[in-house]
XYZ file of C-alpha atoms in Angstrom:
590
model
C -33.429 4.258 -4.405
C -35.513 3.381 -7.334
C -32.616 4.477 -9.957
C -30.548 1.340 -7.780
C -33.582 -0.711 -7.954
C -34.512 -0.798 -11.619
C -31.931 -3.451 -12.604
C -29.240 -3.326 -15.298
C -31.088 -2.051 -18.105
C -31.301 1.793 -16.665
C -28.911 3.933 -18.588
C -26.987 6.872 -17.362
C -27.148 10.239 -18.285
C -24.985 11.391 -21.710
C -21.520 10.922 -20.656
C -20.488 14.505 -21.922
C -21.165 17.811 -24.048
C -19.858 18.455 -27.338
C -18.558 22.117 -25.876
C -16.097 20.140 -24.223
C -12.486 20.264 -24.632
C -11.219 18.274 -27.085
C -8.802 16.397 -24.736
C -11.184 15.353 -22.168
C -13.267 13.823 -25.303
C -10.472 11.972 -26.423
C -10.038 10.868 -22.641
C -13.959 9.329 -22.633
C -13.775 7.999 -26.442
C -10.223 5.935 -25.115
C -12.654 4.906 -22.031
C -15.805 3.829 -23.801
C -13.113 1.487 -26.292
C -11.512 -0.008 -23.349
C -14.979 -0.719 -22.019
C -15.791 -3.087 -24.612
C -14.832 -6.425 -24.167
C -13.167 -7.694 -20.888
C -9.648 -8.596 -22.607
C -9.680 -4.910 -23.365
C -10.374 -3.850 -19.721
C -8.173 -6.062 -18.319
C -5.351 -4.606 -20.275
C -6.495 -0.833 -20.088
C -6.537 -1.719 -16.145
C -2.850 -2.984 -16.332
C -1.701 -0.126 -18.291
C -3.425 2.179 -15.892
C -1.769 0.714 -12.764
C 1.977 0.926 -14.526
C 1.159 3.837 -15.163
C 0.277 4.967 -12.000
C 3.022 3.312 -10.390
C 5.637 3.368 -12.318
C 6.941 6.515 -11.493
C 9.326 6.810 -8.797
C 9.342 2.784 -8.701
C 12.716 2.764 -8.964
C 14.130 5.857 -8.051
C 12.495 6.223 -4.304
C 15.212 5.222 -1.894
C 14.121 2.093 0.719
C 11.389 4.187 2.632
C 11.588 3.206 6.891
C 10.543 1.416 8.294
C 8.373 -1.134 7.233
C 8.805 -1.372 3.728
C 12.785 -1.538 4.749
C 11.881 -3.971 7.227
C 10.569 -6.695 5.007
C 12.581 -6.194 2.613
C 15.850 -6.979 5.058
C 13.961 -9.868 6.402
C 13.918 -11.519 2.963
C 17.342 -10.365 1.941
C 18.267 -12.206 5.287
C 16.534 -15.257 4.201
C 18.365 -15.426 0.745
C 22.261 -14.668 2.482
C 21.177 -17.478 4.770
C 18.858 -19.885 3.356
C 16.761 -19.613 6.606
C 12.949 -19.583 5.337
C 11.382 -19.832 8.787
C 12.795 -16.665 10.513
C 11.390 -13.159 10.477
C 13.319 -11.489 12.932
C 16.046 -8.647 13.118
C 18.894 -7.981 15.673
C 17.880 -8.214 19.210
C 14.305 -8.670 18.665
C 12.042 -11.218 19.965
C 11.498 -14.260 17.143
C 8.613 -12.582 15.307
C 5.527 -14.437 13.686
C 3.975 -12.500 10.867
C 3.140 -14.638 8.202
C 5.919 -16.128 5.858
C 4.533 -15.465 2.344
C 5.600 -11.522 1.273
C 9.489 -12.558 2.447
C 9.353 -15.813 0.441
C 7.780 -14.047 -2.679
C 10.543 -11.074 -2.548
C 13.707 -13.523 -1.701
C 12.663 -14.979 -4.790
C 12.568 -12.157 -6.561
C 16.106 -11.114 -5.668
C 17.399 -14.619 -5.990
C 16.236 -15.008 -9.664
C 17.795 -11.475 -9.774
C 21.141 -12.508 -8.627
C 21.209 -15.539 -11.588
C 20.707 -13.778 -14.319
C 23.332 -10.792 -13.073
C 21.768 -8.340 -11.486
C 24.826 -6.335 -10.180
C 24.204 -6.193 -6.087
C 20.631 -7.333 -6.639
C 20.438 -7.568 -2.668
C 20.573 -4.000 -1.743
C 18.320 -3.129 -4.862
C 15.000 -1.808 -3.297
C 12.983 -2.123 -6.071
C 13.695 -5.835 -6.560
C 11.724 -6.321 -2.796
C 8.689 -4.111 -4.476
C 7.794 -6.208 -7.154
C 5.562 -8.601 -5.730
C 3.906 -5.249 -4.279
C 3.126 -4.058 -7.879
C 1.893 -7.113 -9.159
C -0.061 -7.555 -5.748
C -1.338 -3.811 -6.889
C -2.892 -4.898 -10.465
C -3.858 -8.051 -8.876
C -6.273 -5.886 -6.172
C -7.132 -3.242 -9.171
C -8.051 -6.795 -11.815
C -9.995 -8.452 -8.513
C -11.746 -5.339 -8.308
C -12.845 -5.417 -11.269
C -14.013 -8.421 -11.237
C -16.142 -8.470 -7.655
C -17.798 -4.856 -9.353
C -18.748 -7.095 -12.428
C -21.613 -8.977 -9.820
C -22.885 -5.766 -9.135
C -22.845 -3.627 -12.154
C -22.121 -3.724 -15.849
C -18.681 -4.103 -17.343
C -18.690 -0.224 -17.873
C -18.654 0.855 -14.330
C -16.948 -2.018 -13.246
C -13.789 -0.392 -14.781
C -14.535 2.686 -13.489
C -14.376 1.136 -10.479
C -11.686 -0.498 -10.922
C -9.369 2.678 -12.384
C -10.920 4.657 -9.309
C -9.171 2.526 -7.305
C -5.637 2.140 -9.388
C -5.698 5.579 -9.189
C -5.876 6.127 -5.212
C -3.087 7.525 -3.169
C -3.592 4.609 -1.237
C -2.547 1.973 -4.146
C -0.362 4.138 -5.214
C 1.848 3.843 -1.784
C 1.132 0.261 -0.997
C 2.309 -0.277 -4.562
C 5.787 1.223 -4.320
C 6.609 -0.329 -0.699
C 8.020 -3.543 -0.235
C 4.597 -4.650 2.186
C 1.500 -6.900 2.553
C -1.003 -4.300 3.025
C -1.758 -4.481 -0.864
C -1.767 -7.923 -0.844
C -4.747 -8.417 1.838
C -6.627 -5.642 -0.845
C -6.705 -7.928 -3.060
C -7.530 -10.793 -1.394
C -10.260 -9.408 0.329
C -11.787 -7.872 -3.261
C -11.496 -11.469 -4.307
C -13.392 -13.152 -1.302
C -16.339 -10.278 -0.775
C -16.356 -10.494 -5.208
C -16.833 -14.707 -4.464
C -19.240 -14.324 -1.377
C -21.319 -11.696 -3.358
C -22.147 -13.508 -6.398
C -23.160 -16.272 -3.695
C -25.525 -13.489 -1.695
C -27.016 -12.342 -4.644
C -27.632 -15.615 -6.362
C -29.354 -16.479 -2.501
C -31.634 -13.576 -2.596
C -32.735 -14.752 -6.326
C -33.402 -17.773 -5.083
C -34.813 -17.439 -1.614
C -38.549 -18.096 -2.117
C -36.875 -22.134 -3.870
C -37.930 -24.716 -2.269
C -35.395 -27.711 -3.342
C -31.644 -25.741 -3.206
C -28.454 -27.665 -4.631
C -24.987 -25.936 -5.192
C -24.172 -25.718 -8.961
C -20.884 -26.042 -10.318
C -20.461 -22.336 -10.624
C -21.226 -21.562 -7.213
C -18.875 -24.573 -6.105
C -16.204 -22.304 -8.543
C -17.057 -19.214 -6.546
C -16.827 -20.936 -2.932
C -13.111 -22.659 -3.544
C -12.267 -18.721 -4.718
C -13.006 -17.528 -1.521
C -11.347 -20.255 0.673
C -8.365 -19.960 -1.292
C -8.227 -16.231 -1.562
C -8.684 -16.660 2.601
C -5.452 -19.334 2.318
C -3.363 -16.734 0.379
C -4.275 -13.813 2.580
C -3.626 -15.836 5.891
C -0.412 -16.941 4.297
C 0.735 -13.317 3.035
C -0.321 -11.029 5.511
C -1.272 -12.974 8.692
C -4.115 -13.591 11.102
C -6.101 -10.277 10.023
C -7.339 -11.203 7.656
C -10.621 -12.759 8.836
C -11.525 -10.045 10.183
C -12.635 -8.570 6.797
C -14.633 -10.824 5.963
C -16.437 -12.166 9.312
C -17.416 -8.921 10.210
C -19.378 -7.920 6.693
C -21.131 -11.865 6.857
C -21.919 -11.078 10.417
C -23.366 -7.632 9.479
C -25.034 -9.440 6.829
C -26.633 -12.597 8.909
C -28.073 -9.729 11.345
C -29.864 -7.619 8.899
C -30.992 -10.201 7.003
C -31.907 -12.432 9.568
C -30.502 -15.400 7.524
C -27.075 -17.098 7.135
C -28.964 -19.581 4.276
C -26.851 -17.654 2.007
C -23.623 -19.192 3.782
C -24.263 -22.561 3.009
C -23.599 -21.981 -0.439
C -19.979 -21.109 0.590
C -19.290 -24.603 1.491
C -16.175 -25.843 -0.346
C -14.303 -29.239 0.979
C -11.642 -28.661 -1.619
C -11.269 -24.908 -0.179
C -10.947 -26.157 2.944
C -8.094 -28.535 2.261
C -6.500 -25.629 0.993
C -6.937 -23.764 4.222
C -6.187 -26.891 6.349
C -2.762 -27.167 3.907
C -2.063 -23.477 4.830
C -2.629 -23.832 8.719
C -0.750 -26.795 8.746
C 2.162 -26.131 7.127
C 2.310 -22.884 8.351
C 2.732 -24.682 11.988
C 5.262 -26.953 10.399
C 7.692 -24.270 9.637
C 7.148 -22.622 13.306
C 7.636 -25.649 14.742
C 9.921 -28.149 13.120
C 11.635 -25.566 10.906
C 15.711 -25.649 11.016
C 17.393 -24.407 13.891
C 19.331 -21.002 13.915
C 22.754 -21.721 13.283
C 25.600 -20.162 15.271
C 26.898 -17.533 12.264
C 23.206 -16.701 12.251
C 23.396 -16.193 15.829
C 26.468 -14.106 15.453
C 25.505 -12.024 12.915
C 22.203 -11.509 13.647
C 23.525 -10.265 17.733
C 26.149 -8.056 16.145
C 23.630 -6.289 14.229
C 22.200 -4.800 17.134
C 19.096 -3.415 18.192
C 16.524 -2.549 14.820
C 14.229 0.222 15.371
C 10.627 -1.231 15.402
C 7.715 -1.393 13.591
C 5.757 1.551 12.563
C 2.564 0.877 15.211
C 0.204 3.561 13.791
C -0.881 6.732 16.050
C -3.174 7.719 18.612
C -6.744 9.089 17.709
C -10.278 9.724 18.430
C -12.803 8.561 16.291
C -13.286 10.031 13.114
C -9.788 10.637 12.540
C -10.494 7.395 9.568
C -13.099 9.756 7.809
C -10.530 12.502 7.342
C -7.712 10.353 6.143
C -10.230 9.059 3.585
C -9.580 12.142 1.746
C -6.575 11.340 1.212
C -6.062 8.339 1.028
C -8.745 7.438 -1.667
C -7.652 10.634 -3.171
C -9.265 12.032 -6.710
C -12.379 9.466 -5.566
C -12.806 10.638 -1.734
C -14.915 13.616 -2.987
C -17.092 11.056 -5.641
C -17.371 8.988 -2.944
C -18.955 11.801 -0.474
C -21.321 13.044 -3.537
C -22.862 9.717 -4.008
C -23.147 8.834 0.332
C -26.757 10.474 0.255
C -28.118 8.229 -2.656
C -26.359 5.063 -1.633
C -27.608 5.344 2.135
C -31.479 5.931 0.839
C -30.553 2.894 -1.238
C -29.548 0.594 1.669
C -32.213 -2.257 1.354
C -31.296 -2.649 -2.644
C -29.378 -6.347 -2.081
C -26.615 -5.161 -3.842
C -26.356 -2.067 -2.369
C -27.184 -3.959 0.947
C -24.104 -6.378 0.500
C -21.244 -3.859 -0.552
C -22.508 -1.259 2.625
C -21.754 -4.375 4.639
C -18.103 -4.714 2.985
C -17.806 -1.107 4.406
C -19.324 -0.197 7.722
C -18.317 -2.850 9.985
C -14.934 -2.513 9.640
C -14.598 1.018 9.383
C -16.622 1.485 12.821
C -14.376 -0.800 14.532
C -11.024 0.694 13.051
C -12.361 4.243 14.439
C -12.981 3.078 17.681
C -9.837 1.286 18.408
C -7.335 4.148 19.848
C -4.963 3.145 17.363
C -5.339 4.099 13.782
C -3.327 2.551 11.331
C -4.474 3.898 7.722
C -3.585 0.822 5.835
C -6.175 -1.039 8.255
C -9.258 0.713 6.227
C -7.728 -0.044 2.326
C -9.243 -3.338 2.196
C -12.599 -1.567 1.812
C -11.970 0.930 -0.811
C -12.716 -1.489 -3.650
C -16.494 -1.510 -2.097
C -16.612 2.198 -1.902
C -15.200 2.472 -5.526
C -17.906 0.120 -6.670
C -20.390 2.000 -4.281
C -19.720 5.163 -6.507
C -19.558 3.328 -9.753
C -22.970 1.950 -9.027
C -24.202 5.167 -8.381
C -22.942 7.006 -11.167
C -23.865 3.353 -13.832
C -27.489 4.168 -12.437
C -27.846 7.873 -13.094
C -28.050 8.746 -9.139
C -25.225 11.174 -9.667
C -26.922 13.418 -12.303
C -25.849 16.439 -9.753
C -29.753 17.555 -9.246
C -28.120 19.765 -6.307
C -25.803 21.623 -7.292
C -24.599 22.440 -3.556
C -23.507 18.669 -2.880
C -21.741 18.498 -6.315
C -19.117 21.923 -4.927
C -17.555 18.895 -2.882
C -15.710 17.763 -5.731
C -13.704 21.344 -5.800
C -11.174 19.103 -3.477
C -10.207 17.690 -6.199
C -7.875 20.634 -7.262
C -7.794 21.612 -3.487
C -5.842 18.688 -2.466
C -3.733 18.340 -5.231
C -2.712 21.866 -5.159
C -1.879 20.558 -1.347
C 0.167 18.154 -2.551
C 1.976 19.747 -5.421
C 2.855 22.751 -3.455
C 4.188 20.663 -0.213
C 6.324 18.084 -2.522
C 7.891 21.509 -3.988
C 8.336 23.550 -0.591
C 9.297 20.382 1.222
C 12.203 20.260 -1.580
C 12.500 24.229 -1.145
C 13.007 23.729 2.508
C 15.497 21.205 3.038
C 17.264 20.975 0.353
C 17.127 24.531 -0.768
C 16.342 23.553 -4.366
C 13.425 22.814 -6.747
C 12.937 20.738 -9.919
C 12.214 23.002 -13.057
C 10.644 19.458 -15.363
C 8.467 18.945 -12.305
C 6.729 22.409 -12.613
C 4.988 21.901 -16.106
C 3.498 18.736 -14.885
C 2.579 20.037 -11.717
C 0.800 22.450 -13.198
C -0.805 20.713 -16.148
C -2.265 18.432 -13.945
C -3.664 21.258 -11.477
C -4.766 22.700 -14.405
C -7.082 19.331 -15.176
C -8.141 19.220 -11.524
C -9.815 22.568 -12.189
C -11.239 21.819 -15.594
C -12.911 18.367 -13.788
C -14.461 20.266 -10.673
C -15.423 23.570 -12.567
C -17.108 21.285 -15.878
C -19.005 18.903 -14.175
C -22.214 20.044 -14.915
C -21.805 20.303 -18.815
C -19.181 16.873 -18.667
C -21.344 14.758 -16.480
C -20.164 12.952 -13.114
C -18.118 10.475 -15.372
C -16.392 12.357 -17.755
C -14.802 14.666 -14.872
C -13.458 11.522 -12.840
C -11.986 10.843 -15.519
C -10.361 14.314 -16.360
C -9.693 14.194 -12.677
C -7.788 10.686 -12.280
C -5.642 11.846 -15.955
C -4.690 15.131 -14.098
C -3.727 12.609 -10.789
C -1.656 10.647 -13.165
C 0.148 13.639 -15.188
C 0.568 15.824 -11.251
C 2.013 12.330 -9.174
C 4.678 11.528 -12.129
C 5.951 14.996 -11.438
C 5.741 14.775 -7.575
C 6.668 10.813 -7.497
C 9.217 10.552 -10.153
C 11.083 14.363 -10.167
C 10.410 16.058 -6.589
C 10.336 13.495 -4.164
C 13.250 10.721 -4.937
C 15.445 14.094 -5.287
C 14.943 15.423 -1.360
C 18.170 14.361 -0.537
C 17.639 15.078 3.319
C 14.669 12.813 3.308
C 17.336 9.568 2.118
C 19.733 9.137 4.366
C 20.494 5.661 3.825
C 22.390 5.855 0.070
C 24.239 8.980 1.703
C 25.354 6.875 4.003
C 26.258 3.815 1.687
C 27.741 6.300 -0.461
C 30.346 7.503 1.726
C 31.124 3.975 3.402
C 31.915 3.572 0.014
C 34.494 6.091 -0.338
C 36.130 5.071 2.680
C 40.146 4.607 1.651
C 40.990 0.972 2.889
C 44.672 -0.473 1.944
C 45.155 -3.285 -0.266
C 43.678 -6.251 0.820
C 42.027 -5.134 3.946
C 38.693 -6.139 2.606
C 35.111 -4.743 2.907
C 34.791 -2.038 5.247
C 33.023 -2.767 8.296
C 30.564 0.201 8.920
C 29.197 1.099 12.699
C 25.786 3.210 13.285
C 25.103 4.659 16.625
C 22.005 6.601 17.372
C 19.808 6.209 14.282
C 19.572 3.086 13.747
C 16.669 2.971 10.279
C 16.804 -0.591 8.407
C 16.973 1.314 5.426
C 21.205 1.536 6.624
C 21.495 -2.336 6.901
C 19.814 -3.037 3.459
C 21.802 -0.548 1.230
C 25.331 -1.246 2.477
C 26.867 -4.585 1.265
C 27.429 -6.413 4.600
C 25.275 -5.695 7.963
C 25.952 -2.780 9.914
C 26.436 -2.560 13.842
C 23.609 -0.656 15.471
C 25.383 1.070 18.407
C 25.017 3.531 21.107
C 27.734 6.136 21.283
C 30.481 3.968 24.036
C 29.917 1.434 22.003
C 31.270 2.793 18.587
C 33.811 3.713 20.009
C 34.815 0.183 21.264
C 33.969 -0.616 18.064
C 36.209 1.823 16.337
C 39.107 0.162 19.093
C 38.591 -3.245 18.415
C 39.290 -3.178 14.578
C 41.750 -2.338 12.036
C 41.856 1.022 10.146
C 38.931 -0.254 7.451
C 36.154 0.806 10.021
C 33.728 4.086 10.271
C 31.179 5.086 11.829
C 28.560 7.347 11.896
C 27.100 8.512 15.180
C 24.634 11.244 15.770
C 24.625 14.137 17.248
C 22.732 13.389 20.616
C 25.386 10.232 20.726
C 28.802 12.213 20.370
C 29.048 13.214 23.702
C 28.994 9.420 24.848
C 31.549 8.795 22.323
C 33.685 11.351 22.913
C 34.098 10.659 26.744
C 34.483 6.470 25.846
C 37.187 7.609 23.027
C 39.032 9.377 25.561
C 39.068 6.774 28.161
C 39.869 3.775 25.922
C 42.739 6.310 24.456
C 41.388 6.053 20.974
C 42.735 8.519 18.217
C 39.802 9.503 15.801
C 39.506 11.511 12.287
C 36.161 12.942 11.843
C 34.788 13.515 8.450
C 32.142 15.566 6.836
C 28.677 15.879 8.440
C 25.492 13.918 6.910
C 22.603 16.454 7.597
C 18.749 14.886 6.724
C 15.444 14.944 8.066
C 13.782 12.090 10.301
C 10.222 12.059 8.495
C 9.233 9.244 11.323
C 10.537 11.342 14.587
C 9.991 14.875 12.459
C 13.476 15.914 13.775
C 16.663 16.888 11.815
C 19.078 14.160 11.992
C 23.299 15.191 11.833
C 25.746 12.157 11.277
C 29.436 12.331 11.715
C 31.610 9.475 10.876
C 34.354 9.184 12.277
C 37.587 6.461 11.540
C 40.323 5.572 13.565
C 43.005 8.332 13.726
């Protein structure tokens, strides 16, 4: 506690020893000259997060089903204008909040005028405001760390947390989750400087807000006002549950009054408002909305998380804050002795709260816990910035030997996964693979002559050299996992005569959003009598595809309606969200 306690002028320990490779030096020396002015972190950060999640950006088919979700709800709002909807097929009118869908229908609409060819069935278009949401939440970071340590470990912090596996999927879906990271990094960043500056101050008798603090306060209600308007109703729940924690250890809320902010509230009141505007008064549906949206049929829903009992959070954290989970376990000890530092104090607060209440709801949802991985990064880059981490026991420090466990987990299920189903492997994903297990190893075998920073480092360079080969070669190349552009594909190849225009394309039985934002006009989503109605009621440019558990039903309605069929080759993939093997037939009027 007293390494946390003696302010910002304690140094750390050497950062590494000249027996060292001379890559991992290279990898500190490029560090230490981002470090040195904030322009220069700010880019380093950027680079890092490109980086990071570049790969497989634009290769990874539409993942289901919530990144395909959102992004068919905002294609549907650019086909039809409609801003105020968020709702698919037969579903109840939904009410999430409006600002992801507006972001990525504007993405795809600037698309569309300057040419993108079919810019609306282009995935990648939807995750764009995710990436920039991503180096928004990795820059906030870095900026909420900078009231707590130097500049240093505040991009340590920062790259810790560009570097998770967590980022690193929110980043490459088309959702809000990464958005709320962000926003939350930049309200608990705001309300810390304000805690801090309260504790400085507390013995004062005459207090007046300054001008910075005023800065800081309309931060936070307008990072609240973009987070409400982006990802819902949530979001207070991140930060009233930290203050709260706060207020009752303390004993205070004086810190809270240096929050106040009339202009942030307008903001918020402008939010709420015109949020209940669009609800309310926003234009009616009109009848080819109606038609097309009925046709469409029944989406399947939302992904609602899984059953668990608690603790299931804590195990997921090793993955999901994956090469820092095993940092973040070696510092616990020496941040929980440090609990009544105030800075210390504040970012705990950031942490605990919610995490207790996520693991004792029965649902877990592991985006529900990201929000507070920029306090844990900055937790650990505290720890290690004070020299708490010098690895005294050497027994704690055999923790970070997960670092080439789980990515030797990972490596080896991206390759048998692609060994498995689709009998094949990927030869320039091997050296990769490898080089970066090979890293892992150096990092967890080294620390003790590298230091606790120099092997993050090492570690999060071997994360970045092993997840281009997994996220760029192995993984957009399991065919049986993308079903979707299999199915586009051969809708496409569907022979139509002259003049008989698009082909109209029927799904019965597995019915993914991923289908209805690839092809070029909405599918039907169909049981098996029905496709075959459907098959009956139109002309000879119509398929479908039904699946196996549905052919029976459309076999028996074929033969009763007297409908002639041609069946066509079988579509064989894998159902990674029902874990079952999936076989579609299409079939075409005979």
């Amino acid at each position: 506690m007293k390494s946390f306690a003696a302010g910002r002028k304690a140094r750390s320990a050497p950062l590494y020893s000249p027996r060292g490779p001379r890559l991992p030096d290279r990898i500190v020396e490029l560090f230490d000259a981002c470090c040195r002015t904030d322009r220069r972190a700010c880019l380093f950060l950027v680079g890092l997060c490109l980086v990071a999640l570049l790969p497989g950006f634009f290769s990874i088919p539409p993942v289901d089903r919530d990144g395909a979700r959102f992004a068919l709800i905002s294609r549907h709002m650019v086909e039809t204008g409609n801003l105020t909807e968020t709702r698919l097929g037969w579903e109840a009118k939904r009410t999430q909040a409006l600002g992801l869908h507006w972001l990525q229908a504007g993405v795809v609409k600037a698309a569309e005028l300057v040419g993108v060819p079919e810019a609306p069935t282009r995935i990648w278009l939807y995750r764009v405001p995710s990436l920039a949401a991503a180096i928004g939440a990795v820059l906030l970071t870095f900026w909420a760390a900078l009231a707590f340590t130097h500049r240093r470990a505040a991009v340590l912090a920062a790259s810790l947390l560009a570097s998770s596996v967590a980022l690193g999927v929110g980043g490459r879906l088309a959702v809000a989750e990464v958005f709320l990271v962000g926003s939350v990094a930049a309200m608990m960043g705001a309300m810390g400087r304000l805690y801090l500056a309260e504790r400085q101050s507390r013995d004062a008798g005459d207090w007046r807000q300054s001008s910075h603090e005023a800065r800081l306060a309309l931060i936070f209600w307008s990072a609240l006002a973009f987070s409400l308007f982006t990802k819902g109703l949530a979001t207070p729940l991140y930060v009233v549950l930290p203050l709260l924690a706060l207020v009752a250890v303390d004993r205070s809320a004086l810190f809270l009054r240096r929050a106040r902010s009339y202009s942030g509230l307008a903001v918020m009141l402008v939010v709420a408002i015109g949020w209940f505007l669009l609800r309310r008064y926003g234009p009616a549906e009109t009848q080819a909305e109606f038609v097309v949206r009925t046709l469409l049929g029944p989406v399947a829903g939302e992904y609602q998380g899984f059953a668990g009992l608690p603790g299931v959070y804590l195990l997921l954290f090793f993955v999901l804050f994956w090469p820092a989970a095993p940092l973040a376990a070696l510092a616990f000890p020496i941040v929980w002795k440090a609990r009544r530092v105030g800075r210390v104090r504040f970012l705990l607060a950031w942490v605990v709260p919610v995490w207790l209440l996520f693991e004792i709801l029965p649902t877990k949802v592991p985006a529900y816990v990201a929000p507070t991985l920029p306090a844990i990064a900055i937790l650990i880059a505290l720890a290690v910035e004070r020299g708490a981490l010098a690895l005294g026991n050497m027994r704690l420090a055999r923790v970070l030997w997960l670092w080439p466990l789980i990515g030797a987990v990972i490596a080896v299920g991206a390759l048998l996964g692609m060994a498995m189903f689709d009998q094949t492997t990927s030869v320039l994903a091997w050296p990769l693979l490898l080089l970066g297990f090979f890293a892992l190893v150096i990092a967890a075998a080294s620390v003790r002559d590298y230091g606790v920073e120099k092997s993050a480092l090492v570690a999060i360079a071997g994360m970045l050299v092993s997840g281009f080969g997994v996220m760029q070669l192995v993984l957009p190349n399991i065919d049986s996992f993308w079903l979707a552009p299999r199915v586009a594909a051969a809708a496409a190849r569907e022979p139509c005569g002259a003049g008989a225009g698009p082909i109209e394309v029927g799904i019965a039985g597995f019915n993914e959003p991923s289908f209805a934002l690839l092809l070029p006009d909405a599918p039907r989503f169909l049981d098996g009598a029905a496709a075959a109605d459907f098959l009956k009621g139109g002309g000879a440019c119509r398929v479908v595809f039904v699946e196996r558990r549905q052919e029976p039903r459309f076999a028996r309605r074929a033969e009763a309606i007297g409908l002639r069929i041609q069946r066509g080759a079988d579509l064989r993939g894998f159902d990674y969200n029902g874990l079952r093997e999936v076989r579609l037939a299409p079939y075409r009027p005979g």
